[in-house]
Amino acid sequence: MLGSMENVSLHTHFILDGFSELGELRPFLFIPFSFMFVVSLFANSLLVYVIVSQRSLHSPMYILIASMACIDLSLPVFFVPHMLLSFLFDWRGISLIGCLVQMHFIHFFGTFQSTLLVWMALDRYFAICTPLYYHNHMILSRFIAFLIPLVVRNVLMITLLVCLAGKLPFCLRNVINHCFCEHMALVELACGSTTINNLVGLMAVFLIPVLDFVFIAASYVVIFSSVLKSSRSGVKALHTCITHIMVITVSLILALTAFLSYRIRNGLPAASRVFFSTMYLLFPSCFNPVVYGIRTNEIRQHILKRLTCCHICQMSPVTNK
């Protein structure tokens, strides 16, 4: 076996061949994906700018929303530009090192889409269930106890995932049926045993997004039961939490669809698997800032005020003429 492996050339350069089934229609994908990319960049940048520039929004909840916007702003940058260039100019090549680096950043930043929702759920729990001690719980010296373990978990799991993928020999073929270096899309090209990679991949799924969503669901059960038992009105609490529930629901559906589509194929077209796993990363980057901007009254007011000021500034030179 070792002797036969030594005589086989290993691939160090790969072709990203996502949506190749569309043939001549493939370049037209540039239009919707570039639109989503621009919306993501503009909406998340505006959200971060408004929260950072307004001192009244420097509370823990809004800082967490700004952190989510930073993740949503950064994540598409790691794969969408290369994907758009491949649609327009057929630039599909990527080296193994480049593929592993891209995989690390995509999956690492992707883990924080659910981890930040955990921290937001904690913020809502402290604000609604223990309002008198909210600021004591949310000071950085205490809240960091909830930050560090989840950050360390994400770093260790994604680093292990990528390192194991980088040690695999790739001698079968070098065409990745995807638009970016997704973990399973690369691992399935290996000519050695991938059992450990599959197990670590399953561990990463269950220890990060699934565990996060279980914790989030449990925290909201406690929140709503606390509101129902108390004499306080639950309308404001429900309105505060409903935004997070909307984001959580969409993220969970996309995460499960992307995960199951790559592991339980059942005749599902390859283009559909690529679409679902791409939307899992890109759609929340467009969806989250719009939802937070519309649903959160304070942010919505500041965004409208900022856009109105910009419009007035643009109109003033015209009126002066």
PDB file of C-alpha atoms in Angstrom:
ATOM      1  CA  MET A   1       0.000   0.000   0.000  1.00  0.00           C
ATOM      2  CA  LEU A   2       2.815   2.392   0.927  1.00  0.00           C
ATOM      3  CA  GLY A   3       4.666   1.542  -2.241  1.00  0.00           C
ATOM      4  CA  SER A   4       1.629   2.213  -4.400  1.00  0.00           C
ATOM      5  CA  MET A   5       1.033   5.523  -2.643  1.00  0.00           C
ATOM      6  CA  GLU A   6       4.614   6.608  -3.330  1.00  0.00           C
ATOM      7  CA  ASN A   7       4.098   6.110  -7.073  1.00  0.00           C
ATOM      8  CA  VAL A   8       0.940   8.242  -7.131  1.00  0.00           C
ATOM      9  CA  SER A   9       1.221  11.991  -7.724  1.00  0.00           C
ATOM     10  CA  LEU A  10      -0.498  14.066  -5.071  1.00  0.00           C
ATOM     11  CA  HIS A  11      -2.518  17.120  -6.017  1.00  0.00           C
ATOM     12  CA  THR A  12      -1.472  20.495  -4.615  1.00  0.00           C
ATOM     13  CA  HIS A  13      -3.715  22.573  -6.898  1.00  0.00           C
ATOM     14  CA  PHE A  14      -7.498  22.346  -7.111  1.00  0.00           C
ATOM     15  CA  ILE A  15     -10.338  23.553  -9.327  1.00  0.00           C
ATOM     16  CA  LEU A  16     -13.435  25.033  -7.660  1.00  0.00           C
ATOM     17  CA  ASP A  17     -16.187  23.798  -9.958  1.00  0.00           C
ATOM     18  CA  GLY A  18     -19.398  24.790  -8.165  1.00  0.00           C
ATOM     19  CA  PHE A  19     -22.543  25.254 -10.287  1.00  0.00           C
ATOM     20  CA  SER A  20     -20.802  23.772 -13.339  1.00  0.00           C
ATOM     21  CA  GLU A  21     -24.086  21.983 -14.146  1.00  0.00           C
ATOM     22  CA  LEU A  22     -25.534  25.328 -15.235  1.00  0.00           C
ATOM     23  CA  GLY A  23     -23.169  25.489 -18.204  1.00  0.00           C
ATOM     24  CA  GLU A  24     -23.485  28.766 -20.111  1.00  0.00           C
ATOM     25  CA  LEU A  25     -25.897  30.132 -17.498  1.00  0.00           C
ATOM     26  CA  ARG A  26     -23.205  29.998 -14.794  1.00  0.00           C
ATOM     27  CA  PRO A  27     -21.853  33.545 -15.436  1.00  0.00           C
ATOM     28  CA  PHE A  28     -25.323  34.974 -14.757  1.00  0.00           C
ATOM     29  CA  LEU A  29     -24.935  33.897 -11.118  1.00  0.00           C
ATOM     30  CA  PHE A  30     -22.682  36.937 -10.778  1.00  0.00           C
ATOM     31  CA  ILE A  31     -25.765  39.189 -10.636  1.00  0.00           C
ATOM     32  CA  PRO A  32     -27.619  37.770  -7.581  1.00  0.00           C
ATOM     33  CA  PHE A  33     -24.485  36.913  -5.615  1.00  0.00           C
ATOM     34  CA  SER A  34     -22.843  40.296  -6.242  1.00  0.00           C
ATOM     35  CA  PHE A  35     -26.095  41.999  -5.169  1.00  0.00           C
ATOM     36  CA  MET A  36     -26.157  40.001  -1.924  1.00  0.00           C
ATOM     37  CA  PHE A  37     -22.471  40.771  -1.358  1.00  0.00           C
ATOM     38  CA  VAL A  38     -23.016  44.524  -1.767  1.00  0.00           C
ATOM     39  CA  VAL A  39     -26.090  44.437   0.495  1.00  0.00           C
ATOM     40  CA  SER A  40     -24.094  42.553   3.131  1.00  0.00           C
ATOM     41  CA  LEU A  41     -21.175  45.009   3.020  1.00  0.00           C
ATOM     42  CA  PHE A  42     -23.389  48.121   3.069  1.00  0.00           C
ATOM     43  CA  ALA A  43     -25.922  46.976   5.670  1.00  0.00           C
ATOM     44  CA  ASN A  44     -23.381  45.574   8.129  1.00  0.00           C
ATOM     45  CA  SER A  45     -21.039  48.561   7.723  1.00  0.00           C
ATOM     46  CA  LEU A  46     -23.940  50.935   8.373  1.00  0.00           C
ATOM     47  CA  LEU A  47     -25.020  48.936  11.413  1.00  0.00           C
ATOM     48  CA  VAL A  48     -21.501  48.924  12.906  1.00  0.00           C
ATOM     49  CA  TYR A  49     -21.046  52.637  12.175  1.00  0.00           C
ATOM     50  CA  VAL A  50     -24.347  53.614  13.812  1.00  0.00           C
ATOM     51  CA  ILE A  51     -23.688  51.581  16.964  1.00  0.00           C
ATOM     52  CA  VAL A  52     -20.081  52.753  17.320  1.00  0.00           C
ATOM     53  CA  SER A  53     -20.880  56.430  16.661  1.00  0.00           C
ATOM     54  CA  GLN A  54     -23.885  56.666  19.011  1.00  0.00           C
ATOM     55  CA  ARG A  55     -22.964  56.637  22.703  1.00  0.00           C
ATOM     56  CA  SER A  56     -26.553  55.786  23.625  1.00  0.00           C
ATOM     57  CA  LEU A  57     -26.067  52.415  21.867  1.00  0.00           C
ATOM     58  CA  HIS A  58     -22.963  51.419  23.831  1.00  0.00           C
ATOM     59  CA  SER A  59     -24.857  48.981  26.055  1.00  0.00           C
ATOM     60  CA  PRO A  60     -23.954  45.253  26.074  1.00  0.00           C
ATOM     61  CA  MET A  61     -26.862  44.213  23.837  1.00  0.00           C
ATOM     62  CA  TYR A  62     -25.942  46.651  21.068  1.00  0.00           C
ATOM     63  CA  ILE A  63     -22.241  45.823  21.372  1.00  0.00           C
ATOM     64  CA  LEU A  64     -23.139  42.169  20.761  1.00  0.00           C
ATOM     65  CA  ILE A  65     -25.236  43.197  17.747  1.00  0.00           C
ATOM     66  CA  ALA A  66     -22.259  45.188  16.428  1.00  0.00           C
ATOM     67  CA  SER A  67     -20.046  42.129  16.944  1.00  0.00           C
ATOM     68  CA  MET A  68     -22.505  40.038  14.946  1.00  0.00           C
ATOM     69  CA  ALA A  69     -22.389  42.656  12.189  1.00  0.00           C
ATOM     70  CA  CYS A  70     -18.566  42.485  12.177  1.00  0.00           C
ATOM     71  CA  ILE A  71     -18.735  38.713  11.704  1.00  0.00           C
ATOM     72  CA  ASP A  72     -21.347  39.082   8.950  1.00  0.00           C
ATOM     73  CA  LEU A  73     -19.193  41.770   7.337  1.00  0.00           C
ATOM     74  CA  SER A  74     -16.004  39.681   7.398  1.00  0.00           C
ATOM     75  CA  LEU A  75     -17.298  36.222   6.487  1.00  0.00           C
ATOM     76  CA  PRO A  76     -18.342  36.878   2.832  1.00  0.00           C
ATOM     77  CA  VAL A  77     -15.006  38.596   2.129  1.00  0.00           C
ATOM     78  CA  PHE A  78     -13.194  35.271   2.451  1.00  0.00           C
ATOM     79  CA  PHE A  79     -15.020  33.533  -0.396  1.00  0.00           C
ATOM     80  CA  VAL A  80     -17.457  35.768  -2.335  1.00  0.00           C
ATOM     81  CA  PRO A  81     -14.861  37.848  -4.325  1.00  0.00           C
ATOM     82  CA  HIS A  82     -13.131  34.684  -5.576  1.00  0.00           C
ATOM     83  CA  MET A  83     -16.523  33.146  -6.364  1.00  0.00           C
ATOM     84  CA  LEU A  84     -17.620  36.212  -8.361  1.00  0.00           C
ATOM     85  CA  LEU A  85     -14.371  36.196 -10.336  1.00  0.00           C
ATOM     86  CA  SER A  86     -14.914  32.532 -11.179  1.00  0.00           C
ATOM     87  CA  PHE A  87     -18.396  33.360 -12.489  1.00  0.00           C
ATOM     88  CA  LEU A  88     -17.179  36.222 -14.673  1.00  0.00           C
ATOM     89  CA  PHE A  89     -13.693  35.162 -15.794  1.00  0.00           C
ATOM     90  CA  ASP A  90     -13.709  31.418 -15.052  1.00  0.00           C
ATOM     91  CA  TRP A  91     -10.901  31.820 -12.470  1.00  0.00           C
ATOM     92  CA  ARG A  92     -11.447  28.566 -10.599  1.00  0.00           C
ATOM     93  CA  GLY A  93      -7.951  27.549  -9.476  1.00  0.00           C
ATOM     94  CA  ILE A  94      -6.739  27.498  -5.864  1.00  0.00           C
ATOM     95  CA  SER A  95      -3.687  25.951  -4.208  1.00  0.00           C
ATOM     96  CA  LEU A  96      -3.948  23.441  -1.375  1.00  0.00           C
ATOM     97  CA  ILE A  97      -2.475  25.956   1.089  1.00  0.00           C
ATOM     98  CA  GLY A  98      -4.856  28.653  -0.138  1.00  0.00           C
ATOM     99  CA  CYS A  99      -7.741  26.211   0.139  1.00  0.00           C
ATOM    100  CA  LEU A 100      -6.865  25.299   3.743  1.00  0.00           C
ATOM    101  CA  VAL A 101      -6.438  28.957   4.724  1.00  0.00           C
ATOM    102  CA  GLN A 102      -9.793  29.831   3.175  1.00  0.00           C
ATOM    103  CA  MET A 103     -11.412  26.838   4.884  1.00  0.00           C
ATOM    104  CA  HIS A 104     -10.022  27.879   8.269  1.00  0.00           C
ATOM    105  CA  PHE A 105     -11.282  31.462   8.066  1.00  0.00           C
ATOM    106  CA  ILE A 106     -14.700  30.511   6.664  1.00  0.00           C
ATOM    107  CA  HIS A 107     -15.403  27.856   9.287  1.00  0.00           C
ATOM    108  CA  PHE A 108     -13.818  29.822  12.146  1.00  0.00           C
ATOM    109  CA  PHE A 109     -15.835  32.983  11.509  1.00  0.00           C
ATOM    110  CA  GLY A 110     -18.869  30.843  10.695  1.00  0.00           C
ATOM    111  CA  THR A 111     -18.821  29.282  14.176  1.00  0.00           C
ATOM    112  CA  PHE A 112     -19.320  32.701  15.745  1.00  0.00           C
ATOM    113  CA  GLN A 113     -22.644  33.163  13.959  1.00  0.00           C
ATOM    114  CA  SER A 114     -24.169  30.733  16.473  1.00  0.00           C
ATOM    115  CA  THR A 115     -21.797  31.549  19.368  1.00  0.00           C
ATOM    116  CA  LEU A 116     -22.765  35.223  19.294  1.00  0.00           C
ATOM    117  CA  LEU A 117     -26.420  34.176  19.473  1.00  0.00           C
ATOM    118  CA  VAL A 118     -25.540  32.304  22.687  1.00  0.00           C
ATOM    119  CA  TRP A 119     -24.081  35.474  24.185  1.00  0.00           C
ATOM    120  CA  MET A 120     -27.149  37.438  23.053  1.00  0.00           C
ATOM    121  CA  ALA A 121     -29.406  34.860  24.721  1.00  0.00           C
ATOM    122  CA  LEU A 122     -27.397  35.250  27.942  1.00  0.00           C
ATOM    123  CA  ASP A 123     -27.774  39.019  27.710  1.00  0.00           C
ATOM    124  CA  ARG A 124     -31.556  38.690  27.347  1.00  0.00           C
ATOM    125  CA  TYR A 125     -31.689  36.171  30.215  1.00  0.00           C
ATOM    126  CA  PHE A 126     -29.887  38.520  32.595  1.00  0.00           C
ATOM    127  CA  ALA A 127     -31.921  41.533  31.412  1.00  0.00           C
ATOM    128  CA  ILE A 128     -35.339  39.856  31.780  1.00  0.00           C
ATOM    129  CA  CYS A 129     -34.917  37.265  34.541  1.00  0.00           C
ATOM    130  CA  THR A 130     -32.503  39.189  36.807  1.00  0.00           C
ATOM    131  CA  PRO A 131     -32.968  42.867  35.850  1.00  0.00           C
ATOM    132  CA  LEU A 132     -31.671  44.217  39.186  1.00  0.00           C
ATOM    133  CA  TYR A 133     -28.330  42.438  38.713  1.00  0.00           C
ATOM    134  CA  TYR A 134     -28.078  42.893  34.934  1.00  0.00           C
ATOM    135  CA  HIS A 135     -25.170  45.338  34.948  1.00  0.00           C
ATOM    136  CA  ASN A 136     -23.283  43.254  37.519  1.00  0.00           C
ATOM    137  CA  HIS A 137     -23.534  40.188  35.279  1.00  0.00           C
ATOM    138  CA  MET A 138     -22.668  42.043  32.082  1.00  0.00           C
ATOM    139  CA  ILE A 139     -19.491  43.827  33.194  1.00  0.00           C
ATOM    140  CA  LEU A 140     -16.570  42.504  31.174  1.00  0.00           C
ATOM    141  CA  SER A 141     -14.678  41.021  34.140  1.00  0.00           C
ATOM    142  CA  ARG A 142     -17.632  38.695  34.826  1.00  0.00           C
ATOM    143  CA  PHE A 143     -19.046  38.169  31.349  1.00  0.00           C
ATOM    144  CA  ILE A 144     -15.603  37.100  30.104  1.00  0.00           C
ATOM    145  CA  ALA A 145     -16.185  33.819  31.931  1.00  0.00           C
ATOM    146  CA  PHE A 146     -18.845  33.088  29.293  1.00  0.00           C
ATOM    147  CA  LEU A 147     -16.679  34.384  26.424  1.00  0.00           C
ATOM    148  CA  ILE A 148     -13.368  32.545  26.816  1.00  0.00           C
ATOM    149  CA  PRO A 149     -14.616  28.897  26.932  1.00  0.00           C
ATOM    150  CA  LEU A 150     -16.643  29.262  23.707  1.00  0.00           C
ATOM    151  CA  VAL A 151     -13.831  31.076  21.892  1.00  0.00           C
ATOM    152  CA  VAL A 152     -11.330  28.377  22.924  1.00  0.00           C
ATOM    153  CA  ARG A 153     -13.781  25.662  21.814  1.00  0.00           C
ATOM    154  CA  ASN A 154     -14.205  27.264  18.384  1.00  0.00           C
ATOM    155  CA  VAL A 155     -10.459  27.775  17.898  1.00  0.00           C
ATOM    156  CA  LEU A 156      -9.533  24.213  18.906  1.00  0.00           C
ATOM    157  CA  MET A 157     -12.258  22.467  16.882  1.00  0.00           C
ATOM    158  CA  ILE A 158     -11.708  24.413  13.655  1.00  0.00           C
ATOM    159  CA  THR A 159      -7.899  24.229  13.910  1.00  0.00           C
ATOM    160  CA  LEU A 160      -8.100  20.453  14.430  1.00  0.00           C
ATOM    161  CA  LEU A 161     -10.569  20.134  11.535  1.00  0.00           C
ATOM    162  CA  VAL A 162      -8.322  22.016   9.093  1.00  0.00           C
ATOM    163  CA  CYS A 163      -5.060  20.392  10.237  1.00  0.00           C
ATOM    164  CA  LEU A 164      -6.481  16.898   9.748  1.00  0.00           C
ATOM    165  CA  ALA A 165      -7.750  17.856   6.292  1.00  0.00           C
ATOM    166  CA  GLY A 166      -4.300  19.229   5.372  1.00  0.00           C
ATOM    167  CA  LYS A 167      -2.614  15.901   6.219  1.00  0.00           C
ATOM    168  CA  LEU A 168      -4.746  13.908   3.775  1.00  0.00           C
ATOM    169  CA  PRO A 169      -3.237  12.700   0.467  1.00  0.00           C
ATOM    170  CA  PHE A 170      -5.233  13.978  -2.520  1.00  0.00           C
ATOM    171  CA  CYS A 171      -4.593  11.716  -5.502  1.00  0.00           C
ATOM    172  CA  LEU A 172      -8.061  10.834  -6.840  1.00  0.00           C
ATOM    173  CA  ARG A 173      -8.993  14.067  -8.617  1.00  0.00           C
ATOM    174  CA  ASN A 174      -8.495  17.764  -8.047  1.00  0.00           C
ATOM    175  CA  VAL A 175     -11.951  19.123  -8.904  1.00  0.00           C
ATOM    176  CA  ILE A 176     -13.875  20.426  -5.874  1.00  0.00           C
ATOM    177  CA  ASN A 177     -17.592  20.502  -6.581  1.00  0.00           C
ATOM    178  CA  HIS A 178     -18.067  23.758  -4.708  1.00  0.00           C
ATOM    179  CA  CYS A 179     -17.518  27.522  -5.024  1.00  0.00           C
ATOM    180  CA  PHE A 180     -15.196  27.645  -2.009  1.00  0.00           C
ATOM    181  CA  CYS A 181     -13.168  25.217   0.100  1.00  0.00           C
ATOM    182  CA  GLU A 182     -15.841  23.570   2.209  1.00  0.00           C
ATOM    183  CA  HIS A 183     -14.486  20.888   4.553  1.00  0.00           C
ATOM    184  CA  MET A 184     -16.415  17.859   3.278  1.00  0.00           C
ATOM    185  CA  ALA A 185     -16.066  18.944  -0.354  1.00  0.00           C
ATOM    186  CA  LEU A 186     -12.266  18.752   0.012  1.00  0.00           C
ATOM    187  CA  VAL A 187     -12.116  15.661   2.241  1.00  0.00           C
ATOM    188  CA  GLU A 188     -14.126  13.546  -0.194  1.00  0.00           C
ATOM    189  CA  LEU A 189     -11.290  13.944  -2.741  1.00  0.00           C
ATOM    190  CA  ALA A 190      -8.754  12.197  -0.476  1.00  0.00           C
ATOM    191  CA  CYS A 191      -7.459   8.776  -1.457  1.00  0.00           C
ATOM    192  CA  GLY A 192      -6.623   7.745   2.118  1.00  0.00           C
ATOM    193  CA  SER A 193      -8.906   6.919   5.036  1.00  0.00           C
ATOM    194  CA  THR A 194     -11.146   9.833   6.024  1.00  0.00           C
ATOM    195  CA  THR A 195     -12.835   8.202   9.039  1.00  0.00           C
ATOM    196  CA  ILE A 196     -11.160  10.500  11.566  1.00  0.00           C
ATOM    197  CA  ASN A 197     -11.973  13.557   9.457  1.00  0.00           C
ATOM    198  CA  ASN A 198     -15.632  12.567   9.274  1.00  0.00           C
ATOM    199  CA  LEU A 199     -15.789  11.960  13.038  1.00  0.00           C
ATOM    200  CA  VAL A 200     -14.118  15.277  13.848  1.00  0.00           C
ATOM    201  CA  GLY A 201     -16.450  16.997  11.377  1.00  0.00           C
ATOM    202  CA  LEU A 202     -19.479  15.499  13.153  1.00  0.00           C
ATOM    203  CA  MET A 203     -18.015  16.480  16.531  1.00  0.00           C
ATOM    204  CA  ALA A 204     -17.552  20.058  15.321  1.00  0.00           C
ATOM    205  CA  VAL A 205     -21.168  20.209  14.138  1.00  0.00           C
ATOM    206  CA  PHE A 206     -22.612  18.855  17.388  1.00  0.00           C
ATOM    207  CA  LEU A 207     -20.259  20.693  19.755  1.00  0.00           C
ATOM    208  CA  ILE A 208     -20.640  24.105  18.121  1.00  0.00           C
ATOM    209  CA  PRO A 209     -23.890  24.942  16.254  1.00  0.00           C
ATOM    210  CA  VAL A 210     -26.071  22.150  17.692  1.00  0.00           C
ATOM    211  CA  LEU A 211     -24.879  22.672  21.285  1.00  0.00           C
ATOM    212  CA  ASP A 212     -25.244  26.438  20.870  1.00  0.00           C
ATOM    213  CA  PHE A 213     -28.818  26.111  19.615  1.00  0.00           C
ATOM    214  CA  VAL A 214     -29.729  23.723  22.472  1.00  0.00           C
ATOM    215  CA  PHE A 215     -28.404  26.251  24.996  1.00  0.00           C
ATOM    216  CA  ILE A 216     -30.225  29.115  23.247  1.00  0.00           C
ATOM    217  CA  ALA A 217     -33.518  27.185  23.186  1.00  0.00           C
ATOM    218  CA  ALA A 218     -33.189  26.318  26.892  1.00  0.00           C
ATOM    219  CA  SER A 219     -32.445  29.930  27.816  1.00  0.00           C
ATOM    220  CA  TYR A 220     -35.523  31.208  25.968  1.00  0.00           C
ATOM    221  CA  VAL A 221     -37.719  28.590  27.617  1.00  0.00           C
ATOM    222  CA  VAL A 222     -36.528  29.915  30.979  1.00  0.00           C
ATOM    223  CA  ILE A 223     -37.053  33.519  29.838  1.00  0.00           C
ATOM    224  CA  PHE A 224     -40.636  32.985  28.656  1.00  0.00           C
ATOM    225  CA  SER A 225     -41.571  30.890  31.689  1.00  0.00           C
ATOM    226  CA  SER A 226     -40.207  33.661  33.925  1.00  0.00           C
ATOM    227  CA  VAL A 227     -42.256  36.275  32.070  1.00  0.00           C
ATOM    228  CA  LEU A 228     -45.443  34.196  32.287  1.00  0.00           C
ATOM    229  CA  LYS A 229     -45.017  33.555  36.022  1.00  0.00           C
ATOM    230  CA  SER A 230     -44.281  37.156  36.894  1.00  0.00           C
ATOM    231  CA  SER A 231     -46.846  39.909  37.180  1.00  0.00           C
ATOM    232  CA  ARG A 232     -44.952  42.036  34.679  1.00  0.00           C
ATOM    233  CA  SER A 233     -46.226  42.475  31.154  1.00  0.00           C
ATOM    234  CA  GLY A 234     -44.462  40.164  28.738  1.00  0.00           C
ATOM    235  CA  VAL A 235     -45.038  42.283  25.646  1.00  0.00           C
ATOM    236  CA  LYS A 236     -41.764  44.197  25.837  1.00  0.00           C
ATOM    237  CA  ALA A 237     -39.792  41.061  26.682  1.00  0.00           C
ATOM    238  CA  LEU A 238     -41.407  39.202  23.788  1.00  0.00           C
ATOM    239  CA  HIS A 239     -40.634  42.060  21.384  1.00  0.00           C
ATOM    240  CA  THR A 240     -37.022  42.153  22.601  1.00  0.00           C
ATOM    241  CA  CYS A 241     -36.539  38.424  22.140  1.00  0.00           C
ATOM    242  CA  ILE A 242     -38.475  37.923  18.900  1.00  0.00           C
ATOM    243  CA  THR A 243     -35.656  39.432  16.819  1.00  0.00           C
ATOM    244  CA  HIS A 244     -33.166  36.937  18.210  1.00  0.00           C
ATOM    245  CA  ILE A 245     -35.646  34.080  17.707  1.00  0.00           C
ATOM    246  CA  MET A 246     -36.084  35.024  14.032  1.00  0.00           C
ATOM    247  CA  VAL A 247     -32.317  35.042  13.467  1.00  0.00           C
ATOM    248  CA  ILE A 248     -31.878  31.784  15.392  1.00  0.00           C
ATOM    249  CA  THR A 249     -34.623  30.030  13.407  1.00  0.00           C
ATOM    250  CA  VAL A 250     -33.251  31.048  10.010  1.00  0.00           C
ATOM    251  CA  SER A 251     -29.674  30.193  11.035  1.00  0.00           C
ATOM    252  CA  LEU A 252     -30.710  26.760  12.356  1.00  0.00           C
ATOM    253  CA  ILE A 253     -32.699  25.886   9.218  1.00  0.00           C
ATOM    254  CA  LEU A 254     -29.826  26.886   6.935  1.00  0.00           C
ATOM    255  CA  ALA A 255     -27.231  25.110   9.096  1.00  0.00           C
ATOM    256  CA  LEU A 256     -29.160  21.828   9.169  1.00  0.00           C
ATOM    257  CA  THR A 257     -29.973  22.027   5.462  1.00  0.00           C
ATOM    258  CA  ALA A 258     -26.310  22.644   4.559  1.00  0.00           C
ATOM    259  CA  PHE A 259     -25.150  19.828   6.862  1.00  0.00           C
ATOM    260  CA  LEU A 260     -27.697  17.241   5.729  1.00  0.00           C
ATOM    261  CA  SER A 261     -27.443  18.101   2.022  1.00  0.00           C
ATOM    262  CA  TYR A 262     -23.757  17.168   1.987  1.00  0.00           C
ATOM    263  CA  ARG A 263     -24.087  13.986   4.027  1.00  0.00           C
ATOM    264  CA  ILE A 264     -27.523  12.605   3.081  1.00  0.00           C
ATOM    265  CA  ARG A 265     -27.553  13.087  -0.674  1.00  0.00           C
ATOM    266  CA  ASN A 266     -30.496  10.946  -1.822  1.00  0.00           C
ATOM    267  CA  GLY A 267     -30.216  12.094  -5.415  1.00  0.00           C
ATOM    268  CA  LEU A 268     -30.068  15.785  -4.481  1.00  0.00           C
ATOM    269  CA  PRO A 269     -28.422  17.679  -7.391  1.00  0.00           C
ATOM    270  CA  ALA A 270     -24.864  18.838  -6.740  1.00  0.00           C
ATOM    271  CA  ALA A 271     -25.851  22.423  -7.560  1.00  0.00           C
ATOM    272  CA  SER A 272     -28.482  22.294  -4.784  1.00  0.00           C
ATOM    273  CA  ARG A 273     -25.894  21.180  -2.211  1.00  0.00           C
ATOM    274  CA  VAL A 274     -23.582  23.998  -3.259  1.00  0.00           C
ATOM    275  CA  PHE A 275     -26.450  26.497  -3.125  1.00  0.00           C
ATOM    276  CA  PHE A 276     -27.559  25.507   0.385  1.00  0.00           C
ATOM    277  CA  SER A 277     -24.049  25.539   1.863  1.00  0.00           C
ATOM    278  CA  THR A 278     -23.341  28.905   0.207  1.00  0.00           C
ATOM    279  CA  MET A 279     -26.590  30.416   1.498  1.00  0.00           C
ATOM    280  CA  TYR A 280     -25.768  29.104   4.986  1.00  0.00           C
ATOM    281  CA  LEU A 281     -22.849  31.558   5.039  1.00  0.00           C
ATOM    282  CA  LEU A 282     -24.060  34.396   2.828  1.00  0.00           C
ATOM    283  CA  PHE A 283     -27.770  34.762   3.568  1.00  0.00           C
ATOM    284  CA  PRO A 284     -27.404  35.505   7.324  1.00  0.00           C
ATOM    285  CA  SER A 285     -24.912  38.248   6.438  1.00  0.00           C
ATOM    286  CA  CYS A 286     -27.710  39.945   4.450  1.00  0.00           C
ATOM    287  CA  PHE A 287     -30.569  38.903   6.722  1.00  0.00           C
ATOM    288  CA  ASN A 288     -29.200  39.787  10.189  1.00  0.00           C
ATOM    289  CA  PRO A 289     -28.534  43.534   9.739  1.00  0.00           C
ATOM    290  CA  VAL A 290     -31.894  44.078   8.024  1.00  0.00           C
ATOM    291  CA  VAL A 291     -33.741  42.279  10.827  1.00  0.00           C
ATOM    292  CA  TYR A 292     -31.853  44.082  13.606  1.00  0.00           C
ATOM    293  CA  GLY A 293     -32.233  47.422  11.830  1.00  0.00           C
ATOM    294  CA  ILE A 294     -36.004  46.991  11.406  1.00  0.00           C
ATOM    295  CA  ARG A 295     -36.906  45.161  14.605  1.00  0.00           C
ATOM    296  CA  THR A 296     -34.763  47.157  17.065  1.00  0.00           C
ATOM    297  CA  ASN A 297     -36.417  50.528  17.559  1.00  0.00           C
ATOM    298  CA  GLU A 298     -33.345  52.417  18.822  1.00  0.00           C
ATOM    299  CA  ILE A 299     -31.150  51.237  15.949  1.00  0.00           C
ATOM    300  CA  ARG A 300     -33.883  51.930  13.393  1.00  0.00           C
ATOM    301  CA  GLN A 301     -34.301  55.508  14.616  1.00  0.00           C
ATOM    302  CA  HIS A 302     -30.563  56.229  14.466  1.00  0.00           C
ATOM    303  CA  ILE A 303     -30.229  54.664  10.990  1.00  0.00           C
ATOM    304  CA  LEU A 304     -33.157  56.738   9.648  1.00  0.00           C
ATOM    305  CA  LYS A 305     -31.691  59.852  11.251  1.00  0.00           C
ATOM    306  CA  ARG A 306     -28.285  59.152   9.693  1.00  0.00           C
ATOM    307  CA  LEU A 307     -29.746  58.483   6.230  1.00  0.00           C
ATOM    308  CA  THR A 308     -31.891  61.629   6.468  1.00  0.00           C
ATOM    309  CA  CYS A 309     -28.850  63.720   7.359  1.00  0.00           C
ATOM    310  CA  CYS A 310     -26.937  62.288   4.399  1.00  0.00           C
ATOM    311  CA  HIS A 311     -29.864  63.092   2.082  1.00  0.00           C
ATOM    312  CA  ILE A 312     -30.064  66.671   3.364  1.00  0.00           C
ATOM    313  CA  CYS A 313     -26.302  67.129   2.924  1.00  0.00           C
ATOM    314  CA  GLN A 314     -26.552  65.952  -0.677  1.00  0.00           C
ATOM    315  CA  MET A 315     -29.491  68.268  -1.407  1.00  0.00           C
ATOM    316  CA  SER A 316     -27.960  71.383   0.140  1.00  0.00           C
ATOM    317  CA  PRO A 317     -25.406  72.097  -2.668  1.00  0.00           C
ATOM    318  CA  VAL A 318     -28.224  71.817  -5.210  1.00  0.00           C
ATOM    319  CA  THR A 319     -30.416  74.349  -3.363  1.00  0.00           C
ATOM    320  CA  ASN A 320     -27.454  76.723  -2.987  1.00  0.00           C
ATOM    321  CA  LYS A 321     -27.014  76.764  -6.746  1.00  0.00           C
TER     322      LYS A 321
END
